[in-house]
mmCIF file of C-alpha atoms in Angstrom:
data_model
loop_
_atom_site.group_PDB
_atom_site.id
_atom_site.type_symbol
_atom_site.label_atom_id
_atom_site.label_comp_id
_atom_site.label_asym_id
_atom_site.label_seq_id
_atom_site.Cartn_x
_atom_site.Cartn_y
_atom_site.Cartn_z
ATOM 1 C CA SER W 841 -13.225 36.255 -13.949
ATOM 2 C CA ASP W 842 -11.059 33.078 -14.668
ATOM 3 C CA PHE W 843 -8.336 35.544 -15.833
ATOM 4 C CA THR W 844 -7.416 36.385 -11.834
ATOM 5 C CA ARG W 845 -5.164 33.620 -11.561
ATOM 6 C CA TYR W 846 -3.080 34.818 -14.611
ATOM 7 C CA LEU W 847 -2.878 38.573 -13.794
ATOM 8 C CA ASP W 848 -0.037 38.331 -11.207
ATOM 9 C CA SER W 849 2.112 36.646 -14.054
ATOM 10 C CA PHE W 850 0.774 39.182 -16.584
ATOM 11 C CA SER W 851 0.822 42.601 -14.688
ATOM 12 C CA PRO W 852 4.413 43.166 -14.885
ATOM 13 C CA PHE W 853 4.228 43.214 -18.606
ATOM 14 C CA LEU W 854 1.304 45.532 -18.164
ATOM 15 C CA TYR W 855 2.813 47.855 -15.579
ATOM 16 C CA ASN W 856 5.988 48.148 -18.086
ATOM 17 C CA ALA W 857 3.800 49.409 -20.989
ATOM 18 C CA LEU W 858 2.166 51.999 -18.944
ATOM 19 C CA GLN W 859 5.506 53.135 -17.776
ATOM 20 C CA ASN W 860 6.866 53.269 -21.492
ATOM 21 C CA HIS W 861 5.863 57.034 -21.680
ATOM 22 C CA GLU W 862 8.017 57.152 -24.805
ATOM 23 C CA GLU W 863 5.840 54.573 -26.566
ATOM 24 C CA TYR W 864 2.438 56.433 -25.961
ATOM 25 C CA GLN W 865 0.427 54.387 -28.254
ATOM 26 C CA LEU W 866 1.634 51.213 -26.255
ATOM 27 C CA CYS W 867 1.072 53.292 -23.286
ATOM 28 C CA SER W 868 -2.954 54.141 -24.341
ATOM 29 C CA ILE W 869 -3.382 50.514 -25.109
ATOM 30 C CA SER W 870 -2.340 49.610 -21.708
ATOM 31 C CA ILE W 871 -4.667 51.753 -20.354
ATOM 32 C CA GLY W 872 -7.805 50.650 -22.312
ATOM 33 C CA LEU W 873 -6.875 47.323 -20.890
ATOM 34 C CA ILE W 874 -6.773 48.068 -17.132
ATOM 35 C CA GLY W 875 -10.362 49.321 -18.186
ATOM 36 C CA ASP W 876 -10.941 45.855 -19.901
ATOM 37 C CA ILE W 877 -9.541 44.173 -16.663
ATOM 38 C CA CYS W 878 -11.694 45.720 -14.316
ATOM 39 C CA ARG W 879 -14.853 45.680 -16.213
ATOM 40 C CA SER W 880 -14.234 42.095 -16.402
ATOM 41 C CA LEU W 881 -13.487 41.503 -12.788
ATOM 42 C CA GLY W 882 -15.855 43.765 -11.293
ATOM 43 C CA GLN W 883 -15.211 43.892 -7.243
ATOM 44 C CA ASP W 884 -12.456 41.311 -7.665
ATOM 45 C CA ALA W 885 -10.330 44.104 -9.394
ATOM 46 C CA ALA W 886 -10.394 46.042 -6.037
ATOM 47 C CA GLN W 887 -6.977 44.239 -4.778
ATOM 48 C CA HIS W 888 -5.161 45.129 -7.897
ATOM 49 C CA CYS W 889 -6.527 49.066 -7.948
ATOM 50 C CA ASP W 890 -3.837 50.449 -5.916
ATOM 51 C CA GLN W 891 -1.152 49.426 -8.440
ATOM 52 C CA PHE W 892 -3.370 50.682 -11.235
ATOM 53 C CA MET W 893 -4.359 54.447 -9.390
ATOM 54 C CA THR W 894 -0.383 54.807 -8.397
ATOM 55 C CA ILE W 895 0.725 54.536 -12.366
ATOM 56 C CA LEU W 896 -2.255 56.106 -13.580
ATOM 57 C CA LEU W 897 -1.933 59.345 -11.550
ATOM 58 C CA GLN W 898 1.785 58.989 -12.320
ATOM 59 C CA ASN W 899 1.384 59.217 -16.019
ATOM 60 C CA LEU W 900 -1.262 62.249 -15.582
ATOM 61 C CA GLU W 901 1.756 63.980 -14.042
ATOM 62 C CA SER W 902 4.205 63.315 -16.534
ATOM 63 C CA ASN W 903 5.584 65.921 -18.801
ATOM 64 C CA VAL W 904 7.106 63.370 -21.396
ATOM 65 C CA LEU W 905 3.678 61.330 -22.133
ATOM 66 C CA HIS W 906 2.240 62.428 -25.009
ATOM 67 C CA ARG W 907 -1.014 64.321 -24.136
ATOM 68 C CA ASP W 908 -3.527 62.537 -26.123
ATOM 69 C CA VAL W 909 -3.272 59.565 -23.829
ATOM 70 C CA LYS W 910 -4.150 61.666 -20.705
ATOM 71 C CA PRO W 911 -8.012 61.781 -21.479
ATOM 72 C CA GLY W 912 -8.241 57.795 -21.992
ATOM 73 C CA ILE W 913 -6.790 57.776 -18.178
ATOM 74 C CA LEU W 914 -9.554 59.933 -16.684
ATOM 75 C CA SER W 915 -11.927 57.575 -18.516
ATOM 76 C CA CYS W 916 -10.174 54.896 -16.760
ATOM 77 C CA PHE W 917 -10.824 56.167 -13.772
ATOM 78 C CA GLY W 918 -14.590 55.870 -14.331
ATOM 79 C CA ASP W 919 -14.023 51.986 -15.446
ATOM 80 C CA ILE W 920 -12.437 51.492 -12.205
ATOM 81 C CA ALA W 921 -14.946 53.084 -9.884
ATOM 82 C CA LEU W 922 -17.655 51.308 -11.989
ATOM 83 C CA ALA W 923 -16.340 47.870 -11.366
ATOM 84 C CA ILE W 924 -15.278 48.702 -7.358
ATOM 85 C CA GLY W 925 -18.224 50.680 -6.387
ATOM 86 C CA GLY W 926 -18.087 51.935 -3.245
ATOM 87 C CA ARG W 927 -14.660 50.770 -2.501
ATOM 88 C CA PHE W 928 -13.393 53.377 -4.882
ATOM 89 C CA GLU W 929 -13.692 55.812 -1.678
ATOM 90 C CA THR W 930 -10.074 55.052 -1.173
ATOM 91 C CA TYR W 931 -9.265 56.911 -4.229
ATOM 92 C CA LEU W 932 -12.460 59.397 -4.303
ATOM 93 C CA GLU W 933 -10.428 62.501 -2.837
ATOM 94 C CA VAL W 934 -7.341 62.340 -5.375
ATOM 95 C CA THR W 935 -9.542 61.311 -8.160
ATOM 96 C CA PHE W 936 -11.738 64.347 -7.282
ATOM 97 C CA ARG W 937 -8.998 67.133 -7.088
ATOM 98 C CA VAL W 938 -7.484 65.527 -10.630
ATOM 99 C CA LEU W 939 -11.010 65.998 -12.337
ATOM 100 C CA MET W 940 -11.371 69.283 -11.142
ATOM 101 C CA SER W 941 -7.960 70.507 -12.486
ATOM 102 C CA ALA W 942 -9.072 68.961 -15.888
ATOM 103 C CA CYS W 943 -11.996 70.752 -15.787
ATOM 104 C CA ASN W 944 -10.181 73.954 -15.145
ATOM 105 C CA LEU W 945 -7.612 73.061 -17.825
ATOM 106 C CA SER W 946 -10.513 72.414 -20.273
ATOM 107 C CA ALA W 947 -12.249 75.842 -19.454
ATOM 108 C CA GLY W 948 -9.032 77.716 -19.691
ATOM 109 C CA THR W 949 -8.227 76.605 -23.107
ATOM 110 C CA GLN W 950 -8.703 78.851 -26.089
ATOM 111 C CA ALA W 951 -10.094 77.257 -29.218
ATOM 112 C CA VAL W 952 -7.337 78.556 -31.277
ATOM 113 C CA ASP W 953 -6.822 75.830 -33.985
ATOM 114 C CA PHE W 954 -8.770 72.957 -34.898
ATOM 115 C CA ASP W 955 -6.180 70.525 -32.693
ATOM 116 C CA THR W 956 -6.860 72.487 -29.417
ATOM 117 C CA ILE W 957 -10.214 72.277 -29.950
ATOM 118 C CA ASP W 958 -10.469 68.429 -30.911
ATOM 119 C CA TYR W 959 -8.335 67.623 -27.812
ATOM 120 C CA ASN W 960 -10.553 69.726 -25.505
ATOM 121 C CA ASN W 961 -13.245 67.867 -26.659
ATOM 122 C CA GLN W 962 -11.448 64.373 -25.847
ATOM 123 C CA LEU W 963 -10.467 65.746 -22.625
ATOM 124 C CA ARG W 964 -14.130 66.747 -21.767
ATOM 125 C CA VAL W 965 -15.550 63.068 -22.552
ATOM 126 C CA GLY W 966 -12.641 61.614 -20.548
ATOM 127 C CA ILE W 967 -13.979 64.212 -17.544
ATOM 128 C CA PHE W 968 -17.591 63.332 -18.161
ATOM 129 C CA GLU W 969 -16.997 59.538 -18.464
ATOM 130 C CA ALA W 970 -14.935 59.632 -15.214
ATOM 131 C CA PHE W 971 -17.763 60.992 -13.461
ATOM 132 C CA VAL W 972 -20.476 58.713 -14.960
ATOM 133 C CA GLY W 973 -18.424 55.663 -13.424
ATOM 134 C CA ILE W 974 -18.139 57.200 -10.259
ATOM 135 C CA THR W 975 -21.780 58.215 -10.074
ATOM 136 C CA GLN W 976 -22.978 54.665 -11.485
ATOM 137 C CA GLY W 977 -20.548 52.809 -8.778
ATOM 138 C CA PHE W 978 -21.275 54.517 -5.899
ATOM 139 C CA LYS W 979 -25.149 54.611 -6.554
ATOM 140 C CA SER W 980 -24.582 50.696 -6.926
ATOM 141 C CA ASP W 981 -23.183 50.400 -3.523
ATOM 142 C CA GLY W 982 -25.366 52.957 -1.454
ATOM 143 C CA LYS W 983 -22.954 55.273 -1.274
ATOM 144 C CA ALA W 984 -23.955 58.247 -3.473
ATOM 145 C CA GLN W 985 -24.165 60.747 -1.009
ATOM 146 C CA LEU W 986 -19.912 60.532 -0.886
ATOM 147 C CA ILE W 987 -20.117 62.825 -4.078
ATOM 148 C CA LEU W 988 -22.885 65.305 -3.225
ATOM 149 C CA SER W 989 -20.589 67.809 -2.328
ATOM 150 C CA GLN W 990 -19.098 67.843 -5.970
ATOM 151 C CA VAL W 991 -22.449 67.863 -7.718
ATOM 152 C CA GLN W 992 -22.310 71.881 -7.821
ATOM 153 C CA SER W 993 -18.808 72.141 -9.274
ATOM 154 C CA ILE W 994 -19.564 69.203 -11.521
ATOM 155 C CA ILE W 995 -22.712 70.690 -12.928
ATOM 156 C CA GLY W 996 -21.003 74.308 -13.118
ATOM 157 C CA PHE W 997 -18.555 72.825 -15.458
ATOM 158 C CA MET W 998 -21.309 71.181 -17.361
ATOM 159 C CA ASN W 999 -23.126 74.360 -17.952
ATOM 160 C CA PHE W 1000 -19.654 76.189 -19.243
ATOM 161 C CA VAL W 1001 -19.527 72.999 -21.737
ATOM 162 C CA TYR W 1002 -23.067 73.753 -22.613
ATOM 163 C CA ASN W 1003 -22.224 77.383 -23.639
ATOM 164 C CA ASP W 1004 -19.028 76.385 -25.716
ATOM 165 C CA GLN W 1005 -19.681 76.239 -29.192
ATOM 166 C CA THR W 1006 -17.129 73.914 -30.046
ATOM 167 C CA ARG W 1007 -18.423 71.118 -28.104
ATOM 168 C CA SER W 1008 -18.478 67.975 -30.027
ATOM 169 C CA ASP W 1009 -21.473 65.360 -29.871
ATOM 170 C CA ASP W 1010 -19.506 62.983 -27.985
ATOM 171 C CA VAL W 1011 -19.127 65.548 -25.363
ATOM 172 C CA THR W 1012 -23.186 66.421 -25.553
ATOM 173 C CA LYS W 1013 -23.867 62.819 -25.261
ATOM 174 C CA GLY W 1014 -21.596 62.304 -22.343
ATOM 175 C CA MET W 1015 -23.201 65.520 -20.635
ATOM 176 C CA ILE W 1016 -26.431 64.198 -20.851
ATOM 177 C CA GLY W 1017 -25.551 60.885 -19.893
ATOM 178 C CA LEU W 1018 -23.927 62.296 -16.537
ATOM 179 C CA LEU W 1019 -26.892 64.508 -15.765
ATOM 180 C CA GLY W 1020 -29.196 61.341 -16.179
ATOM 181 C CA ASP W 1021 -27.000 59.552 -13.719
ATOM 182 C CA LEU W 1022 -26.813 62.214 -11.098
ATOM 183 C CA ALA W 1023 -30.585 62.676 -11.137
ATOM 184 C CA ASP W 1024 -30.986 58.819 -10.873
ATOM 185 C CA ALA W 1025 -28.382 58.619 -8.140
ATOM 186 C CA PHE W 1026 -30.422 61.717 -5.972
ATOM 187 C CA PRO W 1027 -33.954 60.927 -6.481
ATOM 188 C CA GLY W 1028 -35.245 62.702 -3.596
ATOM 189 C CA GLY W 1029 -34.495 65.983 -4.532
ATOM 190 C CA GLU W 1030 -31.084 66.324 -3.084
ATOM 191 C CA ILE W 1031 -30.223 68.141 -6.397
ATOM 192 C CA ARG W 1032 -33.459 69.385 -7.417
ATOM 193 C CA GLU W 1033 -32.438 72.996 -7.900
ATOM 194 C CA TYR W 1034 -29.897 72.293 -9.743
ATOM 195 C CA LEU W 1035 -31.388 70.201 -12.293
ATOM 196 C CA ARG W 1036 -34.146 72.678 -12.217
ATOM 197 C CA ALA W 1037 -31.711 75.504 -14.351
ATOM 198 C CA ASP W 1038 -33.103 76.551 -17.749
ATOM 199 C CA TRP W 1039 -29.922 75.699 -19.555
ATOM 200 C CA ILE W 1040 -30.202 71.725 -18.415
ATOM 201 C CA GLN W 1041 -33.711 71.144 -20.045
ATOM 202 C CA ALA W 1042 -32.535 73.164 -23.161
ATOM 203 C CA LEU W 1043 -29.585 70.608 -23.239
ATOM 204 C CA ILE W 1044 -31.924 67.748 -23.399
ATOM 205 C CA ARG W 1045 -34.061 69.087 -25.506
ATOM 206 C CA GLU W 1046 -31.323 69.337 -28.054
ATOM 207 C CA GLY W 1047 -30.147 65.759 -27.587
ATOM 208 C CA ARG W 1048 -33.692 64.685 -28.323
ATOM 209 C CA SER W 1049 -33.848 66.723 -31.569
ATOM 210 C CA SER W 1050 -31.161 64.596 -32.896
ATOM 211 C CA ALA W 1051 -31.513 62.051 -35.486
ATOM 212 C CA ARG W 1052 -34.235 58.870 -34.518
ATOM 213 C CA GLY W 1053 -32.701 56.165 -33.279
ATOM 214 C CA THR W 1054 -29.153 57.429 -32.567
ATOM 215 C CA SER W 1055 -27.661 57.027 -29.484
ATOM 216 C CA LEU W 1056 -27.730 60.694 -28.276
ATOM 217 C CA ARG W 1057 -31.833 60.604 -28.748
ATOM 218 C CA VAL W 1058 -32.140 57.656 -26.555
ATOM 219 C CA ILE W 1059 -29.879 58.689 -23.723
ATOM 220 C CA SER W 1060 -31.516 62.026 -23.923
ATOM 221 C CA ARG W 1061 -34.950 60.306 -23.648
ATOM 222 C CA TRP W 1062 -33.917 58.237 -20.514
ATOM 223 C CA ALA W 1063 -32.338 61.485 -19.063
ATOM 224 C CA ARG W 1064 -35.252 63.747 -19.231
ATOM 225 C CA ASP W 1065 -37.363 60.997 -17.266
ATOM 226 C CA MET W 1066 -34.463 60.876 -14.718
ATOM 227 C CA VAL W 1067 -34.354 64.489 -14.478
ATOM 228 C CA LYS W 1068 -38.382 64.671 -14.072
ATOM 229 C CA GLN W 1069 -38.492 62.279 -11.481
ATOM 230 C CA ALA W 1070 -35.522 64.073 -9.457
ATOM 231 C CA THR W 1071 -37.278 67.171 -9.805
ATOM 232 C CA ALA W 1072 -40.818 66.673 -8.639
#
């Protein structure tokens, strides 16, 4: 966090790189830097987040910026939310609107070729990482109730993705991790009926059947325990 005192001098260079849509790889690196900065600064990142969020949202809307950069922007929303916790409430409405739009885009994408399938999986990973960061961040500050109204839509999208045979292992891991986080955030039965769906149990079993020692298997065992507690 000693980096805070240098950030005012560094930020103009960061913002220029973020807005350099023609050099999309540089832009992508800069988005990753925002995530690194927020993870490093924690709550102290909040003072910079108005500018971060403004530029990230503008980049999502850009018709010039290469599409491969955009899933990383969604992931970055999760990094910011996890870092500043409940103070992300300022951005919650617009972020949920963007994420649900991305969900609709993903659900409407036809698996016409490998590149399309690969991009759609990247997009889904970004969506789930965003929701994970938001869920964990709000839970840590005792504000999980602020996301309760979105749980039905989130789980509905996950149900759709579960039934898509083209989902990647990274998508599966992201889904299972998010289910565990949601269950952990609402242990009092608020989302019990959603978590009792047969497909959720089948998804977690699928993850638990992966190779011994893999992160997918570890996350799946943890998610099983969280879901069991939240549905008791």
